[in-house]
């Protein structure tokens, strides 16, 4: 199968050439195929988030290549990397990262306002995403009034609204109770059915030994083991 | 091109954070209010001056002797009438009466429609006379005793009419102590505008002591005084405005700073640096436009409905309390105001907007 | 100090100072980029430089928008000043009031040209993923920055030296028919005018950038004389009224703005492909169609006044 993400000799060094220089990622090589679900496991501080942020073009590597759909995103100018984040990637963050003071609906709308689509299409896309994430009944609520599980479902709807092919989730269950965590695992399955490529960084054991997960990657001190 | 969804969304965010923008909104409204008030006042004064000027003939002739103005005689009129191109010459009586009790001068102007016992005064003069208990009539002290006139009518005080008393020509001569054949100035009618300069030269040739002012000269004089004063005022204003803008900029930077995380979230879902800058630009343009319209509107009410208390005295001195301003709003003034206030405002947000837009996004991961 | 003569001038100078300040801030970034730019580097410093790019862009977009508004404002203020400057009936007298005026006006037009070219190159630069023209566009920026400083000085000198007592010459004396260059007569001028128009149409249609470049430069000068000495008289409907500025006034329905702006836009779109091609070393023919559009509008508009006069009166002036 075609590879979705191909990582070669990836390094991320914080505070390069300074006293407190720190190798967060060391020579990472990874091949993730289209439609795969990948769980990156490792203890806190092992470099999972750093890796996800590089795949999602939130930050730039110190060296090495990250090819997504055969395009190297490691050195893209801001306009292109932003477009990539907007169209290709859906993020689900540990702390949800919703915009306080806006309704669920407006939060989900945010990624769409960059493209010039008409109102009908805009509504259709948002409502579809809300349905899939099972949060449509709360669409007019302010996000600050939502529970943890609902917040995450709102974040999932936002991640899905632009129908990205790649979903990146960083510690998605860290702020959820057991019940909601299990719901998230179900949603992962749904992603699989939708043929999304998913990368989850976590240290939660709830993701261990899931049948539908294609690959488990263990990371320790910034290196894959 | 400009994306409607994006603009709508920016305004949505602006409404969400309206409290944070309130401060800049009020400061900026105040800046616009002040500047518009000043321009409204000076435009209005200018308008009244030019209206008065339009009623005059093309050439005004005055006589001088050792540098002081002295009356003209019938002889002057006759000889100027001889000049070809001159249609008519009118002798005018006009001058100042010193009202010793209040230590002020009244401007005596002739109005032929009045009879020998009545006068028309401005509301400013009315209030001065009222202070000395002259409510229905006033006694002028003249060379041949007292001349008593009834107040027939009171007219509005504008910049021209503020200190004016209109009387019959004979009475005017009496009050100003002028003889039958004496005139304060001559009003020369020249039908062909292109001959004005030539004819003024001719008049000066006839009488070297005579001072000639054409309508255009007067207009230039007025413009000069106005623009010049206005310009100096503007400089002072700019200085105060700059300090306001520094205040504003700090405020905006701190507001933007509080929004770091929000910006990082937007960046993570695909907003580019240029989008964030544009977003901030749209939001602040909306603030600026609202403030602009509110400021202009308030200035209009302040100047033309309340007569600009305080500011009026700065412009016109202490005895201006009765002057009213003719409501004049010229599109050009609004445009100048717009350039003068909105552009610096928007310029002052470019740098903070860029700074916040290029902040590190990794915050969202934590 | 005729600087304070008009509120407008004070406002004008104030805004120009603000723009200059903004450009100064960008120039600082530009110099940094020019010195340290290394696209292949993966250091934080290099990425910080890339971010500065967006500051410079923002400031330039802002500057250009404001400069266009200011340009119109400038021309309008000149008209206004003609009431104050003795002898001046329209902007001719005011702009010719001292030796800086005409240079300043040309400078302003030239600056708008340059800034627009910068924006096009910037657009090409941003469309690519490797910043191919970043050095070129930043050298051009520094050049623009220096010119802006000069322009600002010219503005100060110009406004400070407007005479208020000595009468200036106005259009009736400045523009006389025997002022045409190369001892041209009116018919010769018109032949060149329409000939160049045809050359521009053909070269733009076949996207020959270099021919279009030279033809448009010639056309700019020819048009200036043609409008001032020939077409203008039909706009004013007076055989001896020769002036490029009076047509900007309200009496002539501001038609001057349409005439001059269509000319400048046409010439801009006609010469910029060649300039851009010589900077980017790539074909860039996208703008030729706009050249055809605006030049045609310009020629049609100027010819219209002659034709309509002839139809109304049965004779030419
Ligand atoms: N901006 C930064 N500057 C310096 N060190 C950092 C920075 N971000 C992360 N690190 C370090 O990099 C290591 C990996 O961080 P992270 O990727 O967040 O780990 P994880 O997500 O696996 O907990 C940690 O030791 C952390 O301290
Ligand atoms: Mg982490």
PDB file of N, CA, C and O in Angstrom, chain B residues 71-120:
ATOM      1  N   UNK B  71     -11.622 108.819   5.977  1.00  0.00           N
ATOM      2  CA  UNK B  71     -12.797 108.720   5.102  1.00  0.00           C
ATOM      3  C   UNK B  71     -12.495 109.131   3.668  1.00  0.00           C
ATOM      4  O   UNK B  71     -11.524 109.829   3.386  1.00  0.00           O
ATOM      5  N   UNK B  72     -13.357 108.671   2.743  1.00  0.00           N
ATOM      6  CA  UNK B  72     -13.264 109.071   1.344  1.00  0.00           C
ATOM      7  C   UNK B  72     -14.374 110.077   1.065  1.00  0.00           C
ATOM      8  O   UNK B  72     -15.347 110.166   1.806  1.00  0.00           O
ATOM      9  N   UNK B  73     -14.238 110.765  -0.068  1.00  0.00           N
ATOM     10  CA  UNK B  73     -15.237 111.793  -0.368  1.00  0.00           C
ATOM     11  C   UNK B  73     -15.922 111.500  -1.700  1.00  0.00           C
ATOM     12  O   UNK B  73     -15.555 110.579  -2.416  1.00  0.00           O
ATOM     13  N   UNK B  74     -16.930 112.308  -2.024  1.00  0.00           N
ATOM     14  CA  UNK B  74     -17.638 112.194  -3.303  1.00  0.00           C
ATOM     15  C   UNK B  74     -16.675 112.294  -4.477  1.00  0.00           C
ATOM     16  O   UNK B  74     -16.879 111.667  -5.510  1.00  0.00           O
ATOM     17  N   UNK B  75     -15.642 113.099  -4.265  1.00  0.00           N
ATOM     18  CA  UNK B  75     -14.674 113.319  -5.341  1.00  0.00           C
ATOM     19  C   UNK B  75     -14.030 112.003  -5.760  1.00  0.00           C
ATOM     20  O   UNK B  75     -13.841 111.726  -6.934  1.00  0.00           O
ATOM     21  N   UNK B  76     -13.693 111.192  -4.768  1.00  0.00           N
ATOM     22  CA  UNK B  76     -13.131 109.882  -5.071  1.00  0.00           C
ATOM     23  C   UNK B  76     -14.094 109.065  -5.919  1.00  0.00           C
ATOM     24  O   UNK B  76     -13.704 108.448  -6.905  1.00  0.00           O
ATOM     25  N   UNK B  77     -15.363 109.083  -5.505  1.00  0.00           N
ATOM     26  CA  UNK B  77     -16.358 108.293  -6.238  1.00  0.00           C
ATOM     27  C   UNK B  77     -16.412 108.728  -7.690  1.00  0.00           C
ATOM     28  O   UNK B  77     -16.360 107.906  -8.612  1.00  0.00           O
ATOM     29  N   UNK B  78     -16.497 110.034  -7.893  1.00  0.00           N
ATOM     30  CA  UNK B  78     -16.609 110.553  -9.257  1.00  0.00           C
ATOM     31  C   UNK B  78     -15.439 110.130 -10.121  1.00  0.00           C
ATOM     32  O   UNK B  78     -15.609 109.663 -11.244  1.00  0.00           O
ATOM     33  N   UNK B  79     -14.227 110.284  -9.575  1.00  0.00           N
ATOM     34  CA  UNK B  79     -13.082 109.990 -10.440  1.00  0.00           C
ATOM     35  C   UNK B  79     -12.941 108.489 -10.703  1.00  0.00           C
ATOM     36  O   UNK B  79     -12.494 108.093 -11.779  1.00  0.00           O
ATOM     37  N   UNK B  80     -13.342 107.668  -9.752  1.00  0.00           N
ATOM     38  CA  UNK B  80     -13.249 106.222 -10.014  1.00  0.00           C
ATOM     39  C   UNK B  80     -14.297 105.816 -11.041  1.00  0.00           C
ATOM     40  O   UNK B  80     -14.058 104.962 -11.898  1.00  0.00           O
ATOM     41  N   UNK B  81     -15.460 106.480 -10.984  1.00  0.00           N
ATOM     42  CA  UNK B  81     -16.510 106.188 -11.968  1.00  0.00           C
ATOM     43  C   UNK B  81     -16.041 106.468 -13.395  1.00  0.00           C
ATOM     44  O   UNK B  81     -16.543 105.898 -14.356  1.00  0.00           O
ATOM     45  N   UNK B  82     -15.074 107.390 -13.510  1.00  0.00           N
ATOM     46  CA  UNK B  82     -14.553 107.740 -14.840  1.00  0.00           C
ATOM     47  C   UNK B  82     -13.789 106.597 -15.498  1.00  0.00           C
ATOM     48  O   UNK B  82     -13.692 106.532 -16.722  1.00  0.00           O
ATOM     49  N   UNK B  83     -13.227 105.743 -14.684  1.00  0.00           N
ATOM     50  CA  UNK B  83     -12.398 104.659 -15.241  1.00  0.00           C
ATOM     51  C   UNK B  83     -13.278 103.734 -16.069  1.00  0.00           C
ATOM     52  O   UNK B  83     -14.345 103.305 -15.612  1.00  0.00           O
ATOM     53  N   UNK B  84     -12.840 103.433 -17.273  1.00  0.00           N
ATOM     54  CA  UNK B  84     -13.687 102.592 -18.111  1.00  0.00           C
ATOM     55  C   UNK B  84     -13.642 101.157 -17.593  1.00  0.00           C
ATOM     56  O   UNK B  84     -12.601 100.664 -17.174  1.00  0.00           O
ATOM     57  N   UNK B  85     -14.783 100.524 -17.633  1.00  0.00           N
ATOM     58  CA  UNK B  85     -14.881  99.169 -17.082  1.00  0.00           C
ATOM     59  C   UNK B  85     -15.575  99.159 -15.737  1.00  0.00           C
ATOM     60  O   UNK B  85     -16.070  98.132 -15.304  1.00  0.00           O
ATOM     61  N   UNK B  86     -15.631 100.340 -15.097  1.00  0.00           N
ATOM     62  CA  UNK B  86     -16.309 100.416 -13.807  1.00  0.00           C
ATOM     63  C   UNK B  86     -17.774 100.722 -14.044  1.00  0.00           C
ATOM     64  O   UNK B  86     -18.125 101.654 -14.756  1.00  0.00           O
ATOM     65  N   UNK B  87     -18.644  99.891 -13.480  1.00  0.00           N
ATOM     66  CA  UNK B  87     -20.061 100.039 -13.715  1.00  0.00           C
ATOM     67  C   UNK B  87     -20.696 100.967 -12.696  1.00  0.00           C
ATOM     68  O   UNK B  87     -21.524 101.793 -13.027  1.00  0.00           O
ATOM     69  N   UNK B  88     -20.303 100.794 -11.456  1.00  0.00           N
ATOM     70  CA  UNK B  88     -20.933 101.565 -10.398  1.00  0.00           C
ATOM     71  C   UNK B  88     -19.982 101.660  -9.210  1.00  0.00           C
ATOM     72  O   UNK B  88     -19.191 100.755  -8.984  1.00  0.00           O
ATOM     73  N   UNK B  89     -20.070 102.762  -8.458  1.00  0.00           N
ATOM     74  CA  UNK B  89     -19.286 102.889  -7.234  1.00  0.00           C
ATOM     75  C   UNK B  89     -20.235 103.315  -6.130  1.00  0.00           C
ATOM     76  O   UNK B  89     -21.001 104.252  -6.295  1.00  0.00           O
ATOM     77  N   UNK B  90     -20.209 102.547  -5.033  1.00  0.00           N
ATOM     78  CA  UNK B  90     -21.102 102.897  -3.921  1.00  0.00           C
ATOM     79  C   UNK B  90     -20.261 103.305  -2.732  1.00  0.00           C
ATOM     80  O   UNK B  90     -19.303 102.615  -2.378  1.00  0.00           O
ATOM     81  N   UNK B  91     -20.630 104.445  -2.137  1.00  0.00           N
ATOM     82  CA  UNK B  91     -19.954 104.830  -0.907  1.00  0.00           C
ATOM     83  C   UNK B  91     -20.613 104.137   0.270  1.00  0.00           C
ATOM     84  O   UNK B  91     -21.835 104.045   0.343  1.00  0.00           O
ATOM     85  N   UNK B  92     -19.811 103.606   1.152  1.00  0.00           N
ATOM     86  CA  UNK B  92     -20.372 102.854   2.282  1.00  0.00           C
ATOM     87  C   UNK B  92     -19.950 103.499   3.593  1.00  0.00           C
ATOM     88  O   UNK B  92     -18.830 104.005   3.709  1.00  0.00           O
ATOM     89  N   UNK B  93     -20.857 103.471   4.530  1.00  0.00           N
ATOM     90  CA  UNK B  93     -20.551 103.974   5.867  1.00  0.00           C
ATOM     91  C   UNK B  93     -20.466 102.782   6.807  1.00  0.00           C
ATOM     92  O   UNK B  93     -21.324 101.901   6.775  1.00  0.00           O
ATOM     93  N   UNK B  94     -19.437 102.782   7.600  1.00  0.00           N
ATOM     94  CA  UNK B  94     -19.164 101.584   8.397  1.00  0.00           C
ATOM     95  C   UNK B  94     -18.103 101.958   9.421  1.00  0.00           C
ATOM     96  O   UNK B  94     -17.214 102.739   9.121  1.00  0.00           O
ATOM     97  N   UNK B  95     -18.222 101.495  10.638  1.00  0.00           N
ATOM     98  CA  UNK B  95     -17.198 101.860  11.607  1.00  0.00           C
ATOM     99  C   UNK B  95     -17.497 101.291  12.984  1.00  0.00           C
ATOM    100  O   UNK B  95     -18.403 100.464  13.133  1.00  0.00           O
ATOM    101  N   UNK B  96     -16.718 101.743  13.939  1.00  0.00           N
ATOM    102  CA  UNK B  96     -16.843 101.161  15.275  1.00  0.00           C
ATOM    103  C   UNK B  96     -17.247 102.214  16.288  1.00  0.00           C
ATOM    104  O   UNK B  96     -16.748 103.343  16.280  1.00  0.00           O
ATOM    105  N   UNK B  97     -18.166 101.827  17.131  1.00  0.00           N
ATOM    106  CA  UNK B  97     -18.621 102.709  18.211  1.00  0.00           C
ATOM    107  C   UNK B  97     -18.089 102.143  19.510  1.00  0.00           C
ATOM    108  O   UNK B  97     -18.253 100.950  19.797  1.00  0.00           O
ATOM    109  N   UNK B  98     -17.467 103.007  20.309  1.00  0.00           N
ATOM    110  CA  UNK B  98     -16.882 102.521  21.559  1.00  0.00           C
ATOM    111  C   UNK B  98     -17.900 102.611  22.683  1.00  0.00           C
ATOM    112  O   UNK B  98     -18.380 103.685  23.014  1.00  0.00           O
ATOM    113  N   UNK B  99     -18.228 101.472  23.255  1.00  0.00           N
ATOM    114  CA  UNK B  99     -19.184 101.422  24.353  1.00  0.00           C
ATOM    115  C   UNK B  99     -18.398 101.373  25.658  1.00  0.00           C
ATOM    116  O   UNK B  99     -17.937 100.317  26.091  1.00  0.00           O
ATOM    117  N   UNK B 100     -18.210 102.551  26.231  1.00  0.00           N
ATOM    118  CA  UNK B 100     -17.239 102.693  27.321  1.00  0.00           C
ATOM    119  C   UNK B 100     -17.598 101.874  28.545  1.00  0.00           C
ATOM    120  O   UNK B 100     -16.729 101.349  29.232  1.00  0.00           O
ATOM    121  N   UNK B 101     -18.901 101.746  28.807  1.00  0.00           N
ATOM    122  CA  UNK B 101     -19.297 101.051  30.035  1.00  0.00           C
ATOM    123  C   UNK B 101     -18.792  99.605  30.060  1.00  0.00           C
ATOM    124  O   UNK B 101     -18.469  99.070  31.105  1.00  0.00           O
ATOM    125  N   UNK B 102     -18.782  98.988  28.903  1.00  0.00           N
ATOM    126  CA  UNK B 102     -18.309  97.594  28.860  1.00  0.00           C
ATOM    127  C   UNK B 102     -16.939  97.495  28.191  1.00  0.00           C
ATOM    128  O   UNK B 102     -16.431  96.408  27.964  1.00  0.00           O
ATOM    129  N   UNK B 103     -16.355  98.635  27.877  1.00  0.00           N
ATOM    130  CA  UNK B 103     -15.048  98.684  27.208  1.00  0.00           C
ATOM    131  C   UNK B 103     -14.990  97.797  25.980  1.00  0.00           C
ATOM    132  O   UNK B 103     -14.105  96.951  25.833  1.00  0.00           O
ATOM    133  N   UNK B 104     -15.990  98.001  25.098  1.00  0.00           N
ATOM    134  CA  UNK B 104     -16.002  97.184  23.880  1.00  0.00           C
ATOM    135  C   UNK B 104     -16.382  98.046  22.696  1.00  0.00           C
ATOM    136  O   UNK B 104     -17.025  99.059  22.827  1.00  0.00           O
ATOM    137  N   UNK B 105     -16.002  97.566  21.534  1.00  0.00           N
ATOM    138  CA  UNK B 105     -16.410  98.234  20.302  1.00  0.00           C
ATOM    139  C   UNK B 105     -17.600  97.523  19.694  1.00  0.00           C
ATOM    140  O   UNK B 105     -17.657  96.304  19.689  1.00  0.00           O
ATOM    141  N   UNK B 106     -18.558  98.307  19.211  1.00  0.00           N
ATOM    142  CA  UNK B 106     -19.660  97.753  18.429  1.00  0.00           C
ATOM    143  C   UNK B 106     -19.420  98.094  16.967  1.00  0.00           C
ATOM    144  O   UNK B 106     -19.029  99.214  16.645  1.00  0.00           O
ATOM    145  N   UNK B 107     -19.686  97.141  16.105  1.00  0.00           N
ATOM    146  CA  UNK B 107     -19.504  97.363  14.677  1.00  0.00           C
ATOM    147  C   UNK B 107     -20.799  97.933  14.085  1.00  0.00           C
ATOM    148  O   UNK B 107     -21.826  97.270  14.072  1.00  0.00           O
ATOM    149  N   UNK B 108     -20.720  99.186  13.653  1.00  0.00           N
ATOM    150  CA  UNK B 108     -21.904  99.850  13.110  1.00  0.00           C
ATOM    151  C   UNK B 108     -21.958  99.605  11.595  1.00  0.00           C
ATOM    152  O   UNK B 108     -21.030  99.950  10.865  1.00  0.00           O
ATOM    153  N   UNK B 109     -23.054  98.982  11.154  1.00  0.00           N
ATOM    154  CA  UNK B 109     -23.211  98.678   9.734  1.00  0.00           C
ATOM    155  C   UNK B 109     -24.528  99.262   9.259  1.00  0.00           C
ATOM    156  O   UNK B 109     -25.504  99.304  10.012  1.00  0.00           O
ATOM    157  N   UNK B 110     -24.533  99.725   7.991  1.00  0.00           N
ATOM    158  CA  UNK B 110     -25.726 100.398   7.485  1.00  0.00           C
ATOM    159  C   UNK B 110     -26.719  99.390   6.916  1.00  0.00           C
ATOM    160  O   UNK B 110     -26.356  98.469   6.202  1.00  0.00           O
ATOM    161  N   UNK B 111     -27.982  99.581   7.294  1.00  0.00           N
ATOM    162  CA  UNK B 111     -29.051  98.826   6.654  1.00  0.00           C
ATOM    163  C   UNK B 111     -30.113  99.830   6.222  1.00  0.00           C
ATOM    164  O   UNK B 111     -30.767 100.453   7.060  1.00  0.00           O
ATOM    165  N   UNK B 112     -30.284 100.012   4.901  1.00  0.00           N
ATOM    166  CA  UNK B 112     -31.144 101.076   4.380  1.00  0.00           C
ATOM    167  C   UNK B 112     -32.614 100.877   4.723  1.00  0.00           C
ATOM    168  O   UNK B 112     -33.400 101.806   4.696  1.00  0.00           O
ATOM    169  N   UNK B 113     -32.972  99.651   5.020  1.00  0.00           N
ATOM    170  CA  UNK B 113     -34.399  99.401   5.237  1.00  0.00           C
ATOM    171  C   UNK B 113     -34.888  99.910   6.597  1.00  0.00           C
ATOM    172  O   UNK B 113     -36.079  99.920   6.858  1.00  0.00           O
ATOM    173  N   UNK B 114     -33.962 100.339   7.438  1.00  0.00           N
ATOM    174  CA  UNK B 114     -34.375 100.776   8.776  1.00  0.00           C
ATOM    175  C   UNK B 114     -34.751 102.255   8.784  1.00  0.00           C
ATOM    176  O   UNK B 114     -34.234 103.042   7.997  1.00  0.00           O
ATOM    177  N   UNK B 115     -35.653 102.622   9.708  1.00  0.00           N
ATOM    178  CA  UNK B 115     -35.979 104.052   9.849  1.00  0.00           C
ATOM    179  C   UNK B 115     -35.039 104.690  10.876  1.00  0.00           C
ATOM    180  O   UNK B 115     -34.141 104.030  11.399  1.00  0.00           O
ATOM    181  N   UNK B 116     -35.295 105.965  11.197  1.00  0.00           N
ATOM    182  CA  UNK B 116     -34.340 106.715  12.002  1.00  0.00           C
ATOM    183  C   UNK B 116     -34.391 106.393  13.487  1.00  0.00           C
ATOM    184  O   UNK B 116     -33.611 106.916  14.268  1.00  0.00           O
ATOM    185  N   UNK B 117     -35.364 105.577  13.900  1.00  0.00           N
ATOM    186  CA  UNK B 117     -35.509 105.343  15.327  1.00  0.00           C
ATOM    187  C   UNK B 117     -35.231 103.912  15.747  1.00  0.00           C
ATOM    188  O   UNK B 117     -35.415 103.562  16.885  1.00  0.00           O
ATOM    189  N   UNK B 118     -34.844 103.077  14.813  1.00  0.00           N
ATOM    190  CA  UNK B 118     -34.705 101.665  15.203  1.00  0.00           C
ATOM    191  C   UNK B 118     -33.380 101.072  14.736  1.00  0.00           C
ATOM    192  O   UNK B 118     -32.694 101.626  13.881  1.00  0.00           O
ATOM    193  N   UNK B 119     -33.041  99.956  15.334  1.00  0.00           N
ATOM    194  CA  UNK B 119     -31.795  99.273  14.954  1.00  0.00           C
ATOM    195  C   UNK B 119     -31.995  97.769  15.104  1.00  0.00           C
ATOM    196  O   UNK B 119     -32.910  97.285  15.778  1.00  0.00           O
ATOM    197  N   UNK B 120     -31.114  97.037  14.451  1.00  0.00           N
ATOM    198  CA  UNK B 120     -31.114  95.579  14.590  1.00  0.00           C
ATOM    199  C   UNK B 120     -29.787  95.204  15.231  1.00  0.00           C
ATOM    200  O   UNK B 120     -28.737  95.700  14.826  1.00  0.00           O
TER     201      UNK B 120
END
